[in-house]
Amino acid sequence: MSTGPAGGGLEPTVCSSCASPQLTRLPMVLTDGTEVTFVSCHACERREWFTVGEDGLAQSLPIETVLARSAKKPR
Ligand SMILES: [Zn+2]
């Protein structure tokens, strides 16, 4: 039997700042290939990024990490 939802749905369904359910979720792939979900709150405009860790659980990604992984690397 499954112990949890498979694929997607790992991100929080309410804002971690104001607990509003009015969230926009947008799947993105960073330049380095990392699949992330961009979460934007309509109520307080908080923005967060989440990725799936090796344990299969969603984890918040610091903006610094997102920017670093989005930067184009010189060849
Ligand atoms: Zn909020």
Short mmCIF file of N, CA and C and ligand atoms in Angstrom, two decimals:
data_model
loop_
_atom_site.label_atom_id
_atom_site.label_comp_id
_atom_site.label_asym_id
_atom_site.label_seq_id
_atom_site.Cartn_x
_atom_site.Cartn_y
_atom_site.Cartn_z
N MET A 1 0.84 -1.19 0.00
CA MET A 1 0.00 0.00 0.00
C MET A 1 0.88 1.25 0.00
N SER A 2 0.40 2.26 -0.65
CA SER A 2 1.15 3.51 -0.71
C SER A 2 1.10 4.23 0.63
N THR A 3 2.21 4.82 0.99
CA THR A 3 2.26 5.55 2.25
C THR A 3 2.11 7.04 2.05
N GLY A 4 1.96 7.45 0.79
CA GLY A 4 1.84 8.88 0.52
C GLY A 4 1.56 9.12 -0.94
N PRO A 5 1.30 10.33 -1.28
CA PRO A 5 1.01 10.69 -2.67
C PRO A 5 2.24 10.49 -3.54
N ALA A 6 2.05 9.99 -4.72
CA ALA A 6 3.17 9.76 -5.64
C ALA A 6 3.19 10.82 -6.72
N GLY A 7 4.31 11.48 -6.82
CA GLY A 7 4.46 12.48 -7.87
C GLY A 7 3.65 13.72 -7.62
N GLY A 8 4.32 14.84 -7.48
CA GLY A 8 3.63 16.10 -7.26
C GLY A 8 2.93 16.14 -5.92
N GLY A 9 2.36 17.28 -5.62
CA GLY A 9 1.62 17.41 -4.38
C GLY A 9 2.50 17.42 -3.15
N LEU A 10 3.80 17.53 -3.36
CA LEU A 10 4.70 17.52 -2.21
C LEU A 10 4.84 18.90 -1.59
N GLU A 11 4.58 19.90 -2.39
CA GLU A 11 4.73 21.26 -1.88
C GLU A 11 3.60 21.57 -0.90
N PRO A 12 3.85 22.47 0.03
CA PRO A 12 2.80 22.86 0.98
C PRO A 12 1.63 23.49 0.25
N THR A 13 0.43 23.28 0.77
CA THR A 13 -0.77 23.79 0.13
C THR A 13 -1.20 25.13 0.70
N VAL A 14 -0.54 25.56 1.76
CA VAL A 14 -0.81 26.88 2.31
C VAL A 14 0.49 27.64 2.48
N CYS A 15 0.39 28.97 2.49
CA CYS A 15 1.57 29.81 2.62
C CYS A 15 2.25 29.57 3.97
N SER A 16 3.58 29.43 3.95
CA SER A 16 4.32 29.20 5.19
C SER A 16 4.42 30.47 6.02
N SER A 17 4.07 31.60 5.44
CA SER A 17 4.16 32.87 6.15
C SER A 17 2.83 33.31 6.74
N CYS A 18 1.75 33.26 5.91
CA CYS A 18 0.46 33.76 6.38
C CYS A 18 -0.63 32.70 6.36
N ALA A 19 -0.29 31.47 5.95
CA ALA A 19 -1.21 30.34 5.95
C ALA A 19 -2.35 30.48 4.95
N SER A 20 -2.21 31.40 4.01
CA SER A 20 -3.24 31.54 2.99
C SER A 20 -3.15 30.40 1.98
N PRO A 21 -4.30 29.87 1.58
CA PRO A 21 -4.30 28.81 0.55
C PRO A 21 -4.23 29.37 -0.88
N GLN A 22 -4.19 30.70 -0.99
CA GLN A 22 -4.19 31.34 -2.32
C GLN A 22 -2.77 31.33 -2.90
N LEU A 23 -2.34 30.17 -3.33
CA LEU A 23 -0.98 30.05 -3.84
C LEU A 23 -0.98 29.77 -5.33
N THR A 24 0.03 30.33 -5.99
CA THR A 24 0.29 29.96 -7.37
C THR A 24 1.51 29.05 -7.38
N ARG A 25 1.36 27.89 -7.97
CA ARG A 25 2.50 26.96 -8.06
C ARG A 25 2.91 26.80 -9.52
N LEU A 26 4.20 26.97 -9.76
CA LEU A 26 4.69 26.93 -11.12
C LEU A 26 5.93 26.03 -11.21
N PRO A 27 5.81 24.91 -11.91
CA PRO A 27 6.97 24.03 -12.06
C PRO A 27 8.03 24.69 -12.94
N MET A 28 9.27 24.60 -12.52
CA MET A 28 10.36 25.20 -13.29
C MET A 28 11.54 24.24 -13.29
N VAL A 29 12.40 24.39 -14.30
CA VAL A 29 13.65 23.64 -14.33
C VAL A 29 14.79 24.64 -14.39
N LEU A 30 15.67 24.59 -13.40
CA LEU A 30 16.79 25.52 -13.36
C LEU A 30 17.83 25.16 -14.42
N THR A 31 18.74 26.09 -14.65
CA THR A 31 19.75 25.91 -15.70
C THR A 31 20.56 24.63 -15.51
N ASP A 32 20.77 24.25 -14.27
CA ASP A 32 21.58 23.04 -14.02
C ASP A 32 20.75 21.76 -14.05
N GLY A 33 19.45 21.90 -14.39
CA GLY A 33 18.61 20.72 -14.53
C GLY A 33 17.79 20.38 -13.29
N THR A 34 17.95 21.15 -12.23
CA THR A 34 17.19 20.91 -11.01
C THR A 34 15.72 21.25 -11.22
N GLU A 35 14.84 20.29 -10.95
CA GLU A 35 13.41 20.55 -11.06
C GLU A 35 12.91 21.16 -9.76
N VAL A 36 12.29 22.33 -9.87
CA VAL A 36 11.81 23.03 -8.69
C VAL A 36 10.36 23.46 -8.90
N THR A 37 9.71 23.81 -7.83
CA THR A 37 8.37 24.38 -7.91
C THR A 37 8.41 25.77 -7.29
N PHE A 38 8.04 26.76 -8.08
CA PHE A 38 7.98 28.13 -7.60
C PHE A 38 6.60 28.35 -6.99
N VAL A 39 6.57 28.79 -5.73
CA VAL A 39 5.31 29.02 -5.03
C VAL A 39 5.20 30.50 -4.68
N SER A 40 4.12 31.13 -5.14
CA SER A 40 3.89 32.55 -4.88
C SER A 40 2.58 32.71 -4.15
N CYS A 41 2.60 33.49 -3.06
CA CYS A 41 1.40 33.71 -2.26
C CYS A 41 0.69 34.98 -2.72
N HIS A 42 -0.61 34.88 -2.96
CA HIS A 42 -1.38 36.04 -3.41
C HIS A 42 -1.63 37.01 -2.26
N ALA A 43 -1.67 36.49 -1.06
CA ALA A 43 -2.04 37.32 0.09
C ALA A 43 -0.89 38.20 0.58
N CYS A 44 0.29 37.62 0.74
CA CYS A 44 1.40 38.39 1.31
C CYS A 44 2.58 38.51 0.35
N GLU A 45 2.43 37.94 -0.86
CA GLU A 45 3.45 38.04 -1.91
C GLU A 45 4.76 37.36 -1.54
N ARG A 46 4.70 36.45 -0.58
CA ARG A 46 5.88 35.66 -0.27
C ARG A 46 6.18 34.73 -1.44
N ARG A 47 7.45 34.54 -1.73
CA ARG A 47 7.84 33.67 -2.82
C ARG A 47 8.83 32.64 -2.31
N GLU A 48 8.56 31.40 -2.68
CA GLU A 48 9.45 30.32 -2.25
C GLU A 48 9.66 29.34 -3.38
N TRP A 49 10.78 28.65 -3.30
CA TRP A 49 11.06 27.58 -4.24
C TRP A 49 11.23 26.28 -3.47
N PHE A 50 10.70 25.21 -4.06
CA PHE A 50 10.83 23.91 -3.42
C PHE A 50 11.41 22.91 -4.41
N THR A 51 12.19 22.00 -3.88
CA THR A 51 12.68 20.91 -4.69
C THR A 51 12.49 19.62 -3.90
N VAL A 52 12.60 18.49 -4.59
CA VAL A 52 12.44 17.21 -3.92
C VAL A 52 13.80 16.65 -3.56
N GLY A 53 14.01 16.44 -2.28
CA GLY A 53 15.28 15.95 -1.79
C GLY A 53 15.44 14.45 -2.05
N GLU A 54 16.60 13.92 -1.66
CA GLU A 54 16.88 12.50 -1.89
C GLU A 54 15.94 11.60 -1.10
N ASP A 55 15.36 12.14 -0.04
CA ASP A 55 14.43 11.36 0.77
C ASP A 55 13.01 11.42 0.21
N GLY A 56 12.84 12.13 -0.90
CA GLY A 56 11.53 12.18 -1.54
C GLY A 56 10.60 13.22 -0.96
N LEU A 57 11.11 13.99 0.00
CA LEU A 57 10.30 15.02 0.62
C LEU A 57 10.64 16.39 0.04
N ALA A 58 9.62 17.23 -0.04
CA ALA A 58 9.85 18.58 -0.54
C ALA A 58 10.68 19.37 0.46
N GLN A 59 11.62 20.14 -0.05
CA GLN A 59 12.40 21.00 0.82
C GLN A 59 12.51 22.38 0.21
N SER A 60 12.45 23.37 1.09
CA SER A 60 12.54 24.75 0.65
C SER A 60 13.93 25.04 0.12
N LEU A 61 13.97 25.83 -0.95
CA LEU A 61 15.25 26.17 -1.57
C LEU A 61 15.51 27.65 -1.37
N PRO A 62 16.64 28.01 -0.76
CA PRO A 62 16.96 29.44 -0.57
C PRO A 62 17.11 30.13 -1.92
N ILE A 63 16.72 31.40 -1.94
CA ILE A 63 16.82 32.17 -3.18
C ILE A 63 18.24 32.18 -3.72
N GLU A 64 19.21 32.19 -2.82
CA GLU A 64 20.60 32.20 -3.26
C GLU A 64 20.93 30.94 -4.08
N THR A 65 20.37 29.82 -3.63
CA THR A 65 20.61 28.56 -4.33
C THR A 65 19.93 28.58 -5.70
N VAL A 66 18.71 29.12 -5.74
CA VAL A 66 17.99 29.19 -7.01
C VAL A 66 18.75 30.05 -8.01
N LEU A 67 19.21 31.19 -7.55
CA LEU A 67 19.96 32.09 -8.43
C LEU A 67 21.26 31.46 -8.90
N ALA A 68 21.94 30.78 -7.98
CA ALA A 68 23.22 30.15 -8.32
C ALA A 68 23.02 29.06 -9.36
N ARG A 69 21.94 28.30 -9.20
CA ARG A 69 21.70 27.19 -10.13
C ARG A 69 21.06 27.66 -11.43
N SER A 70 20.60 28.91 -11.45
CA SER A 70 20.01 29.46 -12.66
C SER A 70 21.05 30.18 -13.52
N ALA A 71 22.18 30.45 -12.91
CA ALA A 71 23.23 31.19 -13.63
C ALA A 71 23.85 30.34 -14.71
N LYS A 72 24.10 30.96 -15.81
CA LYS A 72 24.73 30.24 -16.91
C LYS A 72 26.22 30.11 -16.64
N LYS A 73 26.71 28.91 -16.84
CA LYS A 73 28.13 28.67 -16.60
C LYS A 73 28.92 28.80 -17.90
N PRO A 74 30.02 29.52 -17.83
CA PRO A 74 30.88 29.62 -19.02
C PRO A 74 31.53 28.29 -19.33
N ARG A 75 31.66 28.00 -20.59
CA ARG A 75 32.26 26.72 -20.96
C ARG A 75 33.76 26.83 -21.12
ZN ZN B 1 1.28 34.40 2.34
#
